[in-house]
mmCIF file of C-alpha atoms in Angstrom:
data_model
loop_
_atom_site.group_PDB
_atom_site.id
_atom_site.type_symbol
_atom_site.label_atom_id
_atom_site.label_comp_id
_atom_site.label_asym_id
_atom_site.label_seq_id
_atom_site.Cartn_x
_atom_site.Cartn_y
_atom_site.Cartn_z
ATOM 1 C CA MET Z 1271 -0.035 0.007 0.387
ATOM 2 C CA THR Z 1272 1.373 3.496 -1.158
ATOM 3 C CA ALA Z 1273 1.382 6.470 2.087
ATOM 4 C CA ARG Z 1274 0.694 8.857 -0.559
ATOM 5 C CA LYS Z 1275 -2.408 9.952 1.051
ATOM 6 C CA TYR Z 1276 -0.994 10.227 4.307
ATOM 7 C CA LEU Z 1277 1.356 12.346 3.808
ATOM 8 C CA LEU Z 1278 -2.022 14.387 1.936
ATOM 9 C CA MET Z 1279 -3.652 14.201 5.108
ATOM 10 C CA LEU Z 1280 -0.698 15.773 7.287
ATOM 11 C CA ILE Z 1281 -0.735 19.436 5.736
ATOM 12 C CA GLY Z 1282 -4.703 19.706 6.527
ATOM 13 C CA TRP Z 1283 -4.396 19.759 10.509
ATOM 14 C CA SER Z 1284 -1.133 21.667 10.368
ATOM 15 C CA LEU Z 1285 -2.881 25.434 10.047
ATOM 16 C CA ALA Z 1286 -4.701 25.016 13.019
ATOM 17 C CA ALA Z 1287 -6.769 27.148 15.519
ATOM 18 C CA CYS Z 1288 -3.173 28.170 17.554
ATOM 19 C CA LEU Z 1289 -1.813 30.515 15.141
ATOM 20 C CA TRP Z 1290 -4.724 33.054 15.281
ATOM 21 C CA ALA Z 1291 -7.836 33.722 17.259
ATOM 22 C CA GLU Z 1292 -10.805 35.211 15.433
ATOM 23 C CA ARG Z 1293 -10.791 39.106 15.981
ATOM 24 C CA THR Z 1294 -11.403 40.636 12.490
ATOM 25 C CA PRO Z 1295 -12.886 39.858 9.429
ATOM 26 C CA VAL Z 1296 -10.255 38.705 7.692
ATOM 27 C CA GLU Z 1297 -8.775 36.657 10.123
ATOM 28 C CA VAL Z 1298 -12.488 34.638 10.332
ATOM 29 C CA LEU Z 1299 -11.736 34.270 6.899
ATOM 30 C CA LEU Z 1300 -8.147 32.233 7.814
ATOM 31 C CA ARG Z 1301 -10.301 30.162 10.060
ATOM 32 C CA LYS Z 1302 -12.268 29.263 8.144
ATOM 33 C CA GLY Z 1303 -9.080 27.902 5.950
ATOM 34 C CA THR Z 1304 -8.739 26.256 8.891
ATOM 35 C CA THR Z 1305 -12.372 24.364 8.819
ATOM 36 C CA ALA Z 1306 -12.011 23.999 5.292
ATOM 37 C CA MET Z 1307 -8.530 21.336 5.738
ATOM 38 C CA ASP Z 1308 -9.388 19.815 8.973
ATOM 39 C CA GLU Z 1309 -13.082 18.559 7.105
ATOM 40 C CA LEU Z 1310 -10.946 17.683 3.846
ATOM 41 C CA ALA Z 1311 -12.999 20.355 2.297
ATOM 42 C CA TYR Z 1312 -9.703 20.978 0.016
ATOM 43 C CA GLY Z 1313 -12.296 22.989 -3.030
ATOM 44 C CA GLN Z 1314 -13.294 25.535 -0.904
ATOM 45 C CA LEU Z 1315 -10.044 27.151 -0.494
ATOM 46 C CA ARG Z 1316 -9.720 28.552 -3.465
ATOM 47 C CA PRO Z 1317 -12.692 30.926 -3.041
ATOM 48 C CA LEU Z 1318 -10.730 31.540 0.476
ATOM 49 C CA SER Z 1319 -7.581 32.638 -0.945
ATOM 50 C CA ASP Z 1320 -9.527 34.884 -3.462
ATOM 51 C CA SER Z 1321 -10.722 36.843 -0.193
ATOM 52 C CA LEU Z 1322 -7.538 36.957 1.157
ATOM 53 C CA MET Z 1323 -5.807 37.961 -1.211
ATOM 54 C CA ALA Z 1324 -8.313 40.891 -2.310
ATOM 55 C CA TYR Z 1325 -8.050 41.827 1.207
ATOM 56 C CA ALA Z 1326 -4.053 41.702 1.141
ATOM 57 C CA LYS Z 1327 -4.108 44.086 -1.696
ATOM 58 C CA ALA Z 1328 -6.711 46.461 -0.551
ATOM 59 C CA HIS Z 1329 -4.813 46.810 2.452
ATOM 60 C CA ASP Z 1330 -1.087 46.077 1.541
ATOM 61 C CA ASP Z 1331 -0.547 42.939 3.783
ATOM 62 C CA LYS Z 1332 1.945 40.737 2.742
ATOM 63 C CA ARG Z 1333 1.205 38.222 5.629
ATOM 64 C CA ILE Z 1334 -2.422 37.467 4.194
ATOM 65 C CA GLU Z 1335 -1.106 38.315 0.478
ATOM 66 C CA SER Z 1336 1.374 35.587 1.773
ATOM 67 C CA TYR Z 1337 -1.811 32.858 3.201
ATOM 68 C CA ALA Z 1338 -3.841 33.659 0.162
ATOM 69 C CA TYR Z 1339 -0.944 31.659 -1.761
ATOM 70 C CA TYR Z 1340 -0.752 29.055 0.164
ATOM 71 C CA TYR Z 1341 -4.569 28.216 0.540
ATOM 72 C CA ARG Z 1342 -4.605 28.419 -3.192
ATOM 73 C CA GLY Z 1343 -1.232 25.886 -3.708
ATOM 74 C CA THR Z 1344 -2.605 23.904 -1.072
ATOM 75 C CA SER Z 1345 -6.050 23.757 -2.836
ATOM 76 C CA LEU Z 1346 -4.264 22.503 -5.741
ATOM 77 C CA LEU Z 1347 -1.947 20.062 -4.259
ATOM 78 C CA TYR Z 1348 -5.101 18.245 -2.814
ATOM 79 C CA THR Z 1349 -7.542 18.274 -5.794
ATOM 80 C CA GLY Z 1350 -5.339 16.692 -7.516
ATOM 81 C CA LYS Z 1351 -3.765 19.669 -9.828
ATOM 82 C CA GLY Z 1352 0.037 19.191 -7.361
ATOM 83 C CA LYS Z 1353 2.168 20.252 -10.641
ATOM 84 C CA TYR Z 1354 0.588 23.865 -10.949
ATOM 85 C CA SER Z 1355 0.846 24.099 -6.673
ATOM 86 C CA MET Z 1356 4.802 24.693 -6.300
ATOM 87 C CA ALA Z 1357 3.988 28.167 -8.291
ATOM 88 C CA ASP Z 1358 2.006 29.637 -5.698
ATOM 89 C CA ILE Z 1359 3.455 28.397 -2.786
ATOM 90 C CA GLY Z 1360 6.263 29.636 -4.114
ATOM 91 C CA LYS Z 1361 4.988 32.693 -3.825
ATOM 92 C CA ALA Z 1362 3.535 32.589 0.125
ATOM 93 C CA ARG Z 1363 7.455 31.314 0.923
ATOM 94 C CA ALA Z 1364 9.116 34.412 -0.960
ATOM 95 C CA LEU Z 1365 6.482 36.739 0.667
ATOM 96 C CA ALA Z 1366 6.770 34.727 4.557
ATOM 97 C CA GLU Z 1367 10.656 35.538 3.711
ATOM 98 C CA SER Z 1368 10.560 38.740 3.065
ATOM 99 C CA ILE Z 1369 8.530 39.817 6.218
ATOM 100 C CA GLY Z 1370 10.736 36.491 8.007
ATOM 101 C CA ASN Z 1371 7.438 35.076 9.077
ATOM 102 C CA ASP Z 1372 9.295 31.962 10.300
ATOM 103 C CA SER Z 1373 6.330 29.904 10.574
ATOM 104 C CA ILE Z 1374 4.776 30.460 7.057
ATOM 105 C CA VAL Z 1375 8.266 29.461 5.433
ATOM 106 C CA ALA Z 1376 7.672 26.105 7.268
ATOM 107 C CA LEU Z 1377 4.182 25.565 6.393
ATOM 108 C CA THR Z 1378 5.492 26.136 2.807
ATOM 109 C CA TYR Z 1379 8.641 24.150 3.079
ATOM 110 C CA ASN Z 1380 6.450 21.385 4.307
ATOM 111 C CA SER Z 1381 4.101 21.059 1.370
ATOM 112 C CA THR Z 1382 6.787 21.238 -1.338
ATOM 113 C CA GLY Z 1383 7.645 17.846 0.767
ATOM 114 C CA ILE Z 1384 4.417 16.400 0.555
ATOM 115 C CA TYR Z 1385 4.788 17.904 -3.417
ATOM 116 C CA GLU Z 1386 7.709 15.388 -3.787
ATOM 117 C CA ALA Z 1387 6.971 12.273 -2.264
ATOM 118 C CA SER Z 1388 3.361 12.392 -3.506
ATOM 119 C CA THR Z 1389 3.555 13.935 -7.166
ATOM 120 C CA MET Z 1390 6.874 13.790 -8.139
ATOM 121 C CA LEU Z 1391 7.937 10.233 -5.781
ATOM 122 C CA ASN Z 1392 11.416 11.665 -5.423
ATOM 123 C CA LEU Z 1393 12.234 10.419 -1.597
ATOM 124 C CA PHE Z 1394 14.798 11.754 -1.378
ATOM 125 C CA LEU Z 1395 13.713 16.248 -1.760
ATOM 126 C CA ALA Z 1396 10.826 15.446 0.469
ATOM 127 C CA GLN Z 1397 12.694 14.681 3.174
ATOM 128 C CA HIS Z 1398 15.122 17.549 3.028
ATOM 129 C CA TYR Z 1399 12.419 19.994 1.940
ATOM 130 C CA PHE Z 1400 10.381 18.187 5.296
ATOM 131 C CA LEU Z 1401 13.845 18.707 7.651
ATOM 132 C CA LYS Z 1402 14.048 22.259 6.299
ATOM 133 C CA SER Z 1403 10.151 22.618 7.538
ATOM 134 C CA LEU Z 1404 11.222 21.034 10.638
ATOM 135 C CA GLN Z 1405 14.396 23.727 11.202
ATOM 136 C CA TYR Z 1406 12.075 26.391 10.547
ATOM 137 C CA ALA Z 1407 9.477 25.103 12.857
ATOM 138 C CA GLU Z 1408 11.648 25.035 15.404
ATOM 139 C CA LYS Z 1409 13.218 28.347 14.820
ATOM 140 C CA SER Z 1410 9.594 29.886 15.249
ATOM 141 C CA ASN Z 1411 8.747 27.010 18.081
ATOM 142 C CA PHE Z 1412 5.623 26.083 15.666
ATOM 143 C CA ASP Z 1413 5.309 23.042 17.958
ATOM 144 C CA TRP Z 1414 2.322 22.451 16.326
ATOM 145 C CA LEU Z 1415 3.510 22.051 12.414
ATOM 146 C CA LYS Z 1416 6.274 19.810 14.040
ATOM 147 C CA GLY Z 1417 4.332 17.076 15.693
ATOM 148 C CA ARG Z 1418 3.198 16.802 11.766
ATOM 149 C CA ILE Z 1419 6.717 17.251 9.890
ATOM 150 C CA PHE Z 1420 7.504 13.911 12.424
ATOM 151 C CA GLY Z 1421 4.831 11.815 10.968
ATOM 152 C CA ASN Z 1422 5.034 12.648 7.239
ATOM 153 C CA LEU Z 1423 9.120 11.726 7.811
ATOM 154 C CA ALA Z 1424 7.973 8.719 9.813
ATOM 155 C CA ILE Z 1425 5.888 7.672 6.674
ATOM 156 C CA LEU Z 1426 8.622 8.152 4.288
ATOM 157 C CA SER Z 1427 10.286 5.967 6.537
ATOM 158 C CA LYS Z 1428 8.373 3.456 6.262
ATOM 159 C CA MET Z 1429 7.842 4.068 2.224
ATOM 160 C CA GLN Z 1430 11.829 4.003 2.272
ATOM 161 C CA GLU Z 1431 11.808 0.624 4.218
ATOM 162 C CA ASP Z 1432 14.452 2.461 6.929
ATOM 163 C CA THR Z 1433 13.769 1.650 10.279
ATOM 164 C CA ALA Z 1434 16.169 4.918 11.455
ATOM 165 C CA GLY Z 1435 13.154 7.005 11.341
ATOM 166 C CA LEU Z 1436 11.261 4.935 13.619
ATOM 167 C CA GLN Z 1437 12.628 8.268 15.820
ATOM 168 C CA TYR Z 1438 9.975 10.267 14.115
ATOM 169 C CA ALA Z 1439 6.860 7.929 14.451
ATOM 170 C CA VAL Z 1440 7.923 7.952 18.105
ATOM 171 C CA LYS Z 1441 8.223 11.833 18.501
ATOM 172 C CA CYS Z 1442 4.852 11.913 16.359
ATOM 173 C CA TYR Z 1443 3.217 9.448 18.961
ATOM 174 C CA GLU Z 1444 4.591 11.469 21.960
ATOM 175 C CA TYR Z 1445 3.664 14.544 20.830
ATOM 176 C CA GLY Z 1446 0.066 13.337 20.205
ATOM 177 C CA ARG Z 1447 -0.085 11.855 23.544
ATOM 178 C CA ARG Z 1448 1.312 15.198 24.794
ATOM 179 C CA ASN Z 1449 -0.908 17.259 23.575
ATOM 180 C CA MET Z 1450 -3.922 15.115 23.538
ATOM 181 C CA ASN Z 1451 -3.920 15.213 20.164
ATOM 182 C CA HIS Z 1452 -5.859 11.769 19.508
ATOM 183 C CA ARG Z 1453 -5.386 11.822 14.956
ATOM 184 C CA MET Z 1454 -1.320 12.256 15.933
ATOM 185 C CA GLU Z 1455 -0.987 9.830 18.693
ATOM 186 C CA HIS Z 1456 -2.706 7.355 16.203
ATOM 187 C CA LEU Z 1457 -0.706 8.119 13.126
ATOM 188 C CA GLY Z 1458 2.521 7.771 15.459
ATOM 189 C CA ALA Z 1459 1.365 4.812 16.419
ATOM 190 C CA TYR Z 1460 0.790 2.957 13.942
ATOM 191 C CA LYS Z 1461 3.910 4.042 11.695
ATOM 192 C CA MET Z 1462 5.854 2.671 15.315
ATOM 193 C CA ALA Z 1463 4.166 -0.519 14.403
ATOM 194 C CA GLU Z 1464 4.574 -1.104 10.522
ATOM 195 C CA LEU Z 1465 8.652 0.466 11.381
ATOM 196 C CA TYR Z 1466 9.022 -1.960 14.171
ATOM 197 C CA LEU Z 1467 7.624 -4.911 11.432
ATOM 198 C CA ILE Z 1468 9.739 -4.353 9.144
ATOM 199 C CA ARG Z 1469 12.822 -4.985 11.987
ATOM 200 C CA ARG Z 1470 10.976 -8.275 12.882
ATOM 201 C CA ASP Z 1471 10.038 -7.431 16.307
ATOM 202 C CA ARG Z 1472 6.467 -8.376 15.972
ATOM 203 C CA LYS Z 1473 5.433 -8.476 19.286
ATOM 204 C CA THR Z 1474 6.193 -4.944 19.687
ATOM 205 C CA ALA Z 1475 4.628 -4.279 16.023
ATOM 206 C CA ASP Z 1476 1.295 -5.785 17.639
ATOM 207 C CA LYS Z 1477 1.931 -4.134 20.544
ATOM 208 C CA TYR Z 1478 1.599 -0.363 19.042
ATOM 209 C CA PHE Z 1479 -1.282 -1.162 15.934
ATOM 210 C CA ARG Z 1480 -3.366 -3.081 19.207
ATOM 211 C CA ILE Z 1481 -3.155 0.964 20.254
ATOM 212 C CA ALA Z 1482 -3.282 2.498 17.158
ATOM 213 C CA LEU Z 1483 -6.993 0.324 16.867
ATOM 214 C CA ALA Z 1484 -7.668 1.561 20.542
ATOM 215 C CA LEU Z 1485 -7.197 4.896 19.281
ATOM 216 C CA GLN Z 1486 -9.361 4.487 16.604
ATOM 217 C CA GLU Z 1487 -12.417 2.684 17.874
ATOM 218 C CA LYS Z 1488 -12.260 4.943 20.574
ATOM 219 C CA TYR Z 1489 -12.046 8.193 18.204
ATOM 220 C CA ARG Z 1490 -13.781 6.857 15.085
ATOM 221 C CA PHE Z 1491 -11.665 9.507 12.203
ATOM 222 C CA ASP Z 1492 -14.432 8.579 9.688
ATOM 223 C CA ASP Z 1493 -11.869 10.798 6.879
ATOM 224 C CA PHE Z 1494 -10.337 8.362 4.241
ATOM 225 C CA SER Z 1495 -6.672 7.562 5.543
ATOM 226 C CA SER Z 1496 -7.653 7.234 8.914
ATOM 227 C CA LEU Z 1497 -9.918 4.411 7.866
ATOM 228 C CA ILE Z 1498 -7.308 3.174 5.251
ATOM 229 C CA ILE Z 1499 -5.558 2.491 8.555
ATOM 230 C CA HIS Z 1500 -7.810 1.358 10.629
ATOM 231 C CA ALA Z 1501 -8.227 -1.663 7.833
ATOM 232 C CA THR Z 1502 -4.685 -2.381 7.843
ATOM 233 C CA ILE Z 1503 -4.532 -2.697 11.304
ATOM 234 C CA LEU Z 1504 -7.670 -5.122 11.090
ATOM 235 C CA LYS Z 1505 -5.723 -7.461 8.586
ATOM 236 C CA GLU Z 1506 -2.505 -7.139 10.637
ATOM 237 C CA VAL Z 1507 -3.629 -8.810 13.665
ATOM 238 C CA GLY Z 1508 -6.495 -11.003 11.947
ATOM 239 C CA LYS Z 1509 -9.315 -9.593 11.555
ATOM 240 C CA TYR Z 1510 -10.039 -9.386 7.774
ATOM 241 C CA ALA Z 1511 -14.010 -9.856 7.795
ATOM 242 C CA GLU Z 1512 -14.032 -6.450 9.600
ATOM 243 C CA ALA Z 1513 -11.043 -4.838 7.637
ATOM 244 C CA GLU Z 1514 -13.405 -6.021 4.303
ATOM 245 C CA LYS Z 1515 -16.235 -3.811 6.240
ATOM 246 C CA VAL Z 1516 -14.396 -1.140 6.781
ATOM 247 C CA LEU Z 1517 -12.843 -0.763 3.329
ATOM 248 C CA ALA Z 1518 -16.403 -0.815 2.007
ATOM 249 C CA ARG Z 1519 -17.047 2.156 3.769
ATOM 250 C CA THR Z 1520 -13.594 3.981 3.039
ATOM 251 C CA ILE Z 1521 -14.368 4.019 -0.321
ATOM 252 C CA ARG Z 1522 -17.487 6.467 0.242
ATOM 253 C CA SER Z 1523 -15.818 7.941 3.283
ATOM 254 C CA LYS Z 1524 -14.884 12.098 3.187
ATOM 255 C CA GLY Z 1525 -12.163 13.166 1.716
ATOM 256 C CA VAL Z 1526 -12.194 10.990 -0.691
ATOM 257 C CA GLN Z 1527 -10.756 12.444 -4.645
ATOM 258 C CA GLU Z 1528 -10.078 10.106 -7.249
ATOM 259 C CA LEU Z 1529 -6.294 11.485 -6.409
ATOM 260 C CA PHE Z 1530 -6.833 9.131 -3.246
ATOM 261 C CA LEU Z 1531 -9.141 5.804 -4.652
ATOM 262 C CA PRO Z 1532 -6.152 3.979 -6.384
ATOM 263 C CA ASP Z 1533 -4.957 3.558 -2.507
ATOM 264 C CA GLY Z 1534 -8.096 2.225 -1.289
ATOM 265 C CA ILE Z 1535 -8.016 -0.275 -4.224
ATOM 266 C CA CYS Z 1536 -4.447 -1.344 -3.187
ATOM 267 C CA SER Z 1537 -5.150 -1.821 -0.326
ATOM 268 C CA MET Z 1538 -8.375 -4.114 -0.897
ATOM 269 C CA HIS Z 1539 -6.313 -6.288 -2.371
ATOM 270 C CA SER Z 1540 -3.599 -6.647 0.090
ATOM 271 C CA CYS Z 1541 -6.684 -6.805 2.603
ATOM 272 C CA PHE Z 1542 -8.110 -9.517 0.722
ATOM 273 C CA MET Z 1543 -4.817 -11.483 -0.234
ATOM 274 C CA PRO Z 1544 -4.784 -13.551 2.631
ATOM 275 C CA VAL Z 1545 -7.661 -15.378 2.603
ATOM 276 C CA ALA Z 1546 -9.988 -14.694 -1.006
ATOM 277 C CA THR Z 1547 -9.786 -16.016 -3.834
ATOM 278 C CA ILE Z 1548 -9.305 -13.593 -7.076
ATOM 279 C CA GLY Z 1549 -12.760 -14.023 -7.478
ATOM 280 C CA ARG Z 1550 -13.759 -12.530 -4.189
ATOM 281 C CA ARG Z 1551 -11.898 -10.130 -5.227
ATOM 282 C CA GLN Z 1552 -13.062 -8.997 -8.458
ATOM 283 C CA ARG Z 1553 -16.723 -9.362 -6.720
ATOM 284 C CA TRP Z 1554 -15.426 -6.729 -4.555
ATOM 285 C CA HIS Z 1555 -14.622 -4.454 -6.934
ATOM 286 C CA ARG Z 1556 -17.715 -4.765 -8.978
ATOM 287 C CA LYS Z 1557 -20.012 -4.112 -5.264
ATOM 288 C CA HIS Z 1558 -17.772 -1.383 -3.986
ATOM 289 C CA LEU Z 1559 -16.149 0.099 -6.591
ATOM 290 C CA PRO Z 1560 -18.004 1.572 -9.544
ATOM 291 C CA LEU Z 1561 -15.294 4.067 -10.398
ATOM 292 C CA PRO Z 1562 -14.426 6.065 -13.444
ATOM 293 C CA LYS Z 1563 -12.041 3.840 -16.265
ATOM 294 C CA ASN Z 1564 -8.670 6.508 -15.623
ATOM 295 C CA THR Z 1565 -9.416 5.664 -11.475
ATOM 296 C CA MET Z 1566 -8.760 1.740 -11.793
#
């Protein structure tokens, strides 16, 4: 199973309410942007970015202009237009650097890392940009983003089957526990389990698979990426029938886009492989995946 969906998921949590308070109309617009990203409604970011840009031009506000470019680039990145997103992300970074806003610079480097990993499949460059993002997040004491960067680096480590990245999974998990951020705790536990599995430490891997499963069942994350994780964990602990049911929900879950659907199909095959015949997988396809041809 690929890790593209998890990388894309994390940026949506990185602009949380801790960045600002709702005091003015423009701050309300920024807040709406964070809500859209939390709800995986990336298409809503484009009109918001237009409103922010209009405000920025009228008030000569480079900070808001930087956010406007950032939102527009993020919208493009998440709606299957990744190759067009980097121009806006680059403009956001240049503006942020010109006014010394290291937090926005950190966000843009994180987005660039996601682009390199998910669109260009260049894991070396992705790691470079995530580490740059971490550098700026530490410089600006942007702890909220640091947890996400740790998660992204842990995902890259799993993609490369490099267990040296276990340290990032641990930091992601500990960040989630320390800050009562259960999504990050869930992701960190899951990546720890996967990396321990690569180390051939099945006992410890199962421990963290079960921790991640308990978090999912308690908090019921219902976005596409979390449901894919849920199904994969159920497979890992031998609950194949339950994994199949979760995958059926996953295809129709919140935030599904054509960009992500092939990952769901790959996950379905992975979950079925130990127990299902080819005929059974094909029947599942026909029942649950009436997809456009270009997604198959």
